[in-house]
Structure formats: structure tokens, C-alpha cells
Amino acid sequence: MPKVVVDVMPKPEILDPQGKAVLGALPRLGFSGVTDVRQGKRFELELDTVDDAVLGEVEKMAETLLSNPVIENYTVRVEA
Amino acid sequence: MPKVVVDVMPKPEILDPQGKAVLGALPRLGFSGVTDVRQGKRFELELDTVDDAVLGEVEKMAETLLSNPVIENYTVRVEA
């Protein structure tokens, strides 16, 4: 079954409190060397078929339902 | 700056209410052909350097902080 992945991340200029919380916790757990953390959402969609028309539909889904285009960017890709 | 991506998804056998909510909303928005939706988290980590030792550390971060190994699976990969 073909799978399409939609990754939704906060826009670079948008404050990412969840990412900052993770970044702040890492040293307390003994981890170092991480300069920034951004946290977003990952959607895995299983579809009947995957072709250009379907990918166009997934773009619309990402734009209207899966992301908030004002504060988030999204990418759509097919994963084997 | 090298970037490491950690994807955290619910284990297949675990109920994914968020994914089910998205799956249920798609037909109401006029979309069809999607047989399943799973929703998880995506972390983008910026690091000073990326080598095998650092990737080993990121695996530990994923195991202890970024995911709940009881109900979630994670993958770690370097993204250009």
C-alpha cells in the first residue's frame, strides 16, 4: 500500500515553545552539542493509489486541514 | 549546519485517535481515497557536528525524551 508523508513544521520565524522546551531539557539529561530543536507533526496517509492527481489532493489536504499556513510550512512526499 | 530528524509515530497496534479524527474529517472536506491516517511527531535537531557517536546520542535522546517507547516507534536520520 503506497504511503504519502506530510511533514508540518512551524515557520522559521515563528516561536516554537515545544522545541525550546526539549532544547532546555537536553542538558539536564546529560546531552550536549544540540544547538536548536524544532518540533512539528508528521502524518502518514495510506491511499488507494498514488499519482500526480492524488498528490495534488494531498497538497490541498495539507493546506486546509493538516497545517495552518499562517504559522506552519508543510512538505508532501511519497514514501515506499 | 547539519540537521538530524527524529520521527516518532504511534506503534501500529496502538489506537491513534488523532489520526482517526483526521481520517474522519477528510470526507467532510470532499477528499476521498485515503484508507488510513497516522499522526506523529517530527523533531528537527541542529547539531554542532554529526558523526556516529553523535547519532548514538540522538538515539538515546529519542529513547528517553522524544518518544515513549511503550507506545511509540522512532526513526533517526540525517537530513542535508
Tab-separated table of C-alpha atoms in Angstrom:
chain	number	residue	atom	x	y	z
A	1	MET	CA	0.000	0.000	0.000
A	2	PRO	CA	1.558	3.312	-1.094
A	3	LYS	CA	2.138	5.810	1.711
A	4	VAL	CA	2.339	9.592	1.472
A	5	VAL	CA	4.046	11.517	4.275
A	6	VAL	CA	3.095	15.087	5.123
A	7	ASP	CA	5.527	16.882	7.414
A	8	VAL	CA	4.252	20.051	9.080
A	9	MET	CA	6.787	22.313	10.820
A	10	PRO	CA	6.493	25.778	12.415
A	11	LYS	CA	7.757	28.517	10.096
A	12	PRO	CA	11.358	29.532	10.959
A	13	GLU	CA	10.291	32.989	12.155
A	14	ILE	CA	7.610	31.543	14.450
A	15	LEU	CA	8.497	30.867	18.131
A	16	ASP	CA	8.424	27.102	18.800
A	17	PRO	CA	7.830	26.683	22.567
A	18	GLN	CA	7.735	22.868	22.358
A	19	GLY	CA	11.081	22.799	20.594
A	20	LYS	CA	12.532	25.219	23.142
A	21	ALA	CA	11.251	23.011	25.992
A	22	VAL	CA	13.020	19.986	24.511
A	23	LEU	CA	16.181	22.031	23.907
A	24	GLY	CA	16.135	23.132	27.545
A	25	ALA	CA	15.654	19.585	28.867
A	26	LEU	CA	18.529	18.001	26.948
A	27	PRO	CA	21.400	19.346	29.131
A	28	ARG	CA	19.535	18.239	32.264
A	29	LEU	CA	19.565	14.705	30.827
A	30	GLY	CA	23.296	14.956	30.127
A	31	PHE	CA	23.106	15.621	26.393
A	32	SER	CA	25.188	18.363	24.749
A	33	GLY	CA	26.006	19.624	21.249
A	34	VAL	CA	22.414	20.357	20.191
A	35	THR	CA	22.104	23.991	19.078
A	36	ASP	CA	18.381	24.035	18.227
A	37	VAL	CA	15.284	21.804	18.293
A	38	ARG	CA	12.114	22.334	16.246
A	39	GLN	CA	9.045	20.162	16.853
A	40	GLY	CA	6.297	19.568	14.288
A	41	LYS	CA	3.800	16.985	13.117
A	42	ARG	CA	4.176	14.002	10.814
A	43	PHE	CA	1.180	12.494	9.008
A	44	GLU	CA	1.332	9.139	7.240
A	45	LEU	CA	-1.531	8.723	4.764
A	46	GLU	CA	-2.370	5.350	3.229
A	47	LEU	CA	-4.103	5.748	-0.112
A	48	ASP	CA	-5.766	3.518	-2.714
A	49	THR	CA	-3.366	4.772	-5.413
A	50	VAL	CA	-0.695	7.447	-5.694
A	51	ASP	CA	-0.407	9.562	-8.847
A	52	ASP	CA	0.004	13.264	-9.624
A	53	ALA	CA	-3.723	13.941	-9.229
A	54	VAL	CA	-3.785	12.260	-5.801
A	55	LEU	CA	-0.654	14.155	-4.719
A	56	GLY	CA	-2.433	17.356	-5.730
A	57	GLU	CA	-5.313	16.344	-3.464
A	58	VAL	CA	-2.899	15.642	-0.600
A	59	GLU	CA	-1.403	19.123	-1.080
A	60	LYS	CA	-4.935	20.536	-0.635
A	61	MET	CA	-5.475	18.362	2.471
A	62	ALA	CA	-2.177	19.669	3.890
A	63	GLU	CA	-3.140	23.268	3.101
A	64	THR	CA	-6.684	23.116	4.506
A	65	LEU	CA	-6.662	20.502	7.287
A	66	LEU	CA	-3.233	19.248	8.280
A	67	SER	CA	-1.435	22.585	8.640
A	68	ASN	CA	-2.109	26.222	9.494
A	69	PRO	CA	-0.475	28.026	6.550
A	70	VAL	CA	-0.173	31.256	8.595
A	71	ILE	CA	2.340	29.749	11.040
A	72	GLU	CA	3.359	26.422	9.502
A	73	ASN	CA	5.117	25.071	6.407
A	74	TYR	CA	4.377	21.607	5.024
A	75	THR	CA	6.060	19.170	2.678
A	76	VAL	CA	4.448	16.237	0.870
A	77	ARG	CA	6.419	13.197	-0.295
A	78	VAL	CA	5.794	9.581	-1.275
A	79	GLU	CA	7.445	7.026	0.975
A	80	ALA	CA	7.980	3.442	-0.248
B	1	MET	CA	24.521	23.278	9.810
B	2	PRO	CA	23.845	19.517	9.777
B	3	LYS	CA	20.304	18.554	10.774
B	4	VAL	CA	19.108	15.265	12.279
B	5	VAL	CA	15.418	14.372	12.007
B	6	VAL	CA	13.704	12.177	14.583
B	7	ASP	CA	10.292	10.888	13.558
B	8	VAL	CA	8.100	9.498	16.335
B	9	MET	CA	4.978	7.546	15.345
B	10	PRO	CA	2.437	5.541	17.386
B	11	LYS	CA	3.121	1.796	17.216
B	12	PRO	CA	0.875	0.089	14.618
B	13	GLU	CA	-1.059	-1.819	17.272
B	14	ILE	CA	-1.756	1.347	19.284
B	15	LEU	CA	-5.027	3.269	18.676
B	16	ASP	CA	-4.260	6.674	17.109
B	17	PRO	CA	-7.235	8.948	17.943
B	18	GLN	CA	-5.673	11.995	16.257
B	19	GLY	CA	-5.148	10.065	13.043
B	20	LYS	CA	-8.705	8.725	13.205
B	21	ALA	CA	-10.039	12.284	13.699
B	22	VAL	CA	-8.213	13.459	10.562
B	23	LEU	CA	-9.397	10.383	8.631
B	24	GLY	CA	-12.972	11.153	9.649
B	25	ALA	CA	-12.728	14.827	8.642
B	26	LEU	CA	-11.382	14.224	5.129
B	27	PRO	CA	-14.687	13.107	3.510
B	28	ARG	CA	-16.489	16.117	5.050
B	29	LEU	CA	-13.976	18.331	3.233
B	30	GLY	CA	-14.591	16.492	-0.035
B	31	PHE	CA	-11.493	14.305	-0.053
B	32	SER	CA	-11.642	10.574	-0.854
B	33	GLY	CA	-9.273	7.674	-1.446
B	34	VAL	CA	-7.468	7.865	1.909
B	35	THR	CA	-7.688	4.494	3.682
B	36	ASP	CA	-5.782	5.383	6.880
B	37	VAL	CA	-4.079	8.344	8.588
B	38	ARG	CA	-1.473	8.103	11.362
B	39	GLN	CA	-0.276	11.233	13.153
B	40	GLY	CA	3.047	11.528	14.985
B	41	LYS	CA	5.777	13.994	15.860
B	42	ARG	CA	8.744	15.266	13.867
B	43	PHE	CA	11.792	16.739	15.593
B	44	GLU	CA	14.496	18.628	13.712
B	45	LEU	CA	17.732	18.852	15.727
B	46	GLU	CA	20.542	21.208	14.729
B	47	LEU	CA	23.896	19.973	15.987
B	48	ASP	CA	27.490	21.209	16.106
B	49	THR	CA	28.676	18.117	14.222
B	50	VAL	CA	27.143	14.838	13.048
B	51	ASP	CA	29.093	11.578	13.349
B	52	ASP	CA	28.326	8.054	14.564
B	53	ALA	CA	28.893	8.999	18.210
B	54	VAL	CA	26.508	11.948	17.938
B	55	LEU	CA	23.891	9.793	16.185
B	56	GLY	CA	24.205	7.342	19.071
B	57	GLU	CA	23.450	10.220	21.450
B	58	VAL	CA	20.436	11.248	19.371
B	59	GLU	CA	19.162	7.653	19.574
B	60	LYS	CA	19.364	7.948	23.391
B	61	MET	CA	17.560	11.324	23.270
B	62	ALA	CA	14.828	9.739	21.151
B	63	GLU	CA	14.542	6.790	23.522
B	64	THR	CA	14.455	8.794	26.753
B	65	LEU	CA	12.931	12.185	25.926
B	66	LEU	CA	11.434	12.446	22.452
B	67	SER	CA	9.373	9.250	22.436
B	68	ASN	CA	7.543	6.895	24.772
B	69	PRO	CA	8.986	3.501	23.787
B	70	VAL	CA	5.952	1.702	25.265
B	71	ILE	CA	3.545	3.139	22.671
B	72	GLU	CA	5.754	4.816	20.070
B	73	ASN	CA	8.414	3.883	17.497
B	74	TYR	CA	11.080	6.350	16.392
B	75	THR	CA	13.489	6.683	13.490
B	76	VAL	CA	16.625	8.833	13.352
B	77	ARG	CA	18.116	10.089	10.073
B	78	VAL	CA	20.450	12.816	8.878
B	79	GLU	CA	18.859	15.345	6.545
B	80	ALA	CA	21.044	17.531	4.289
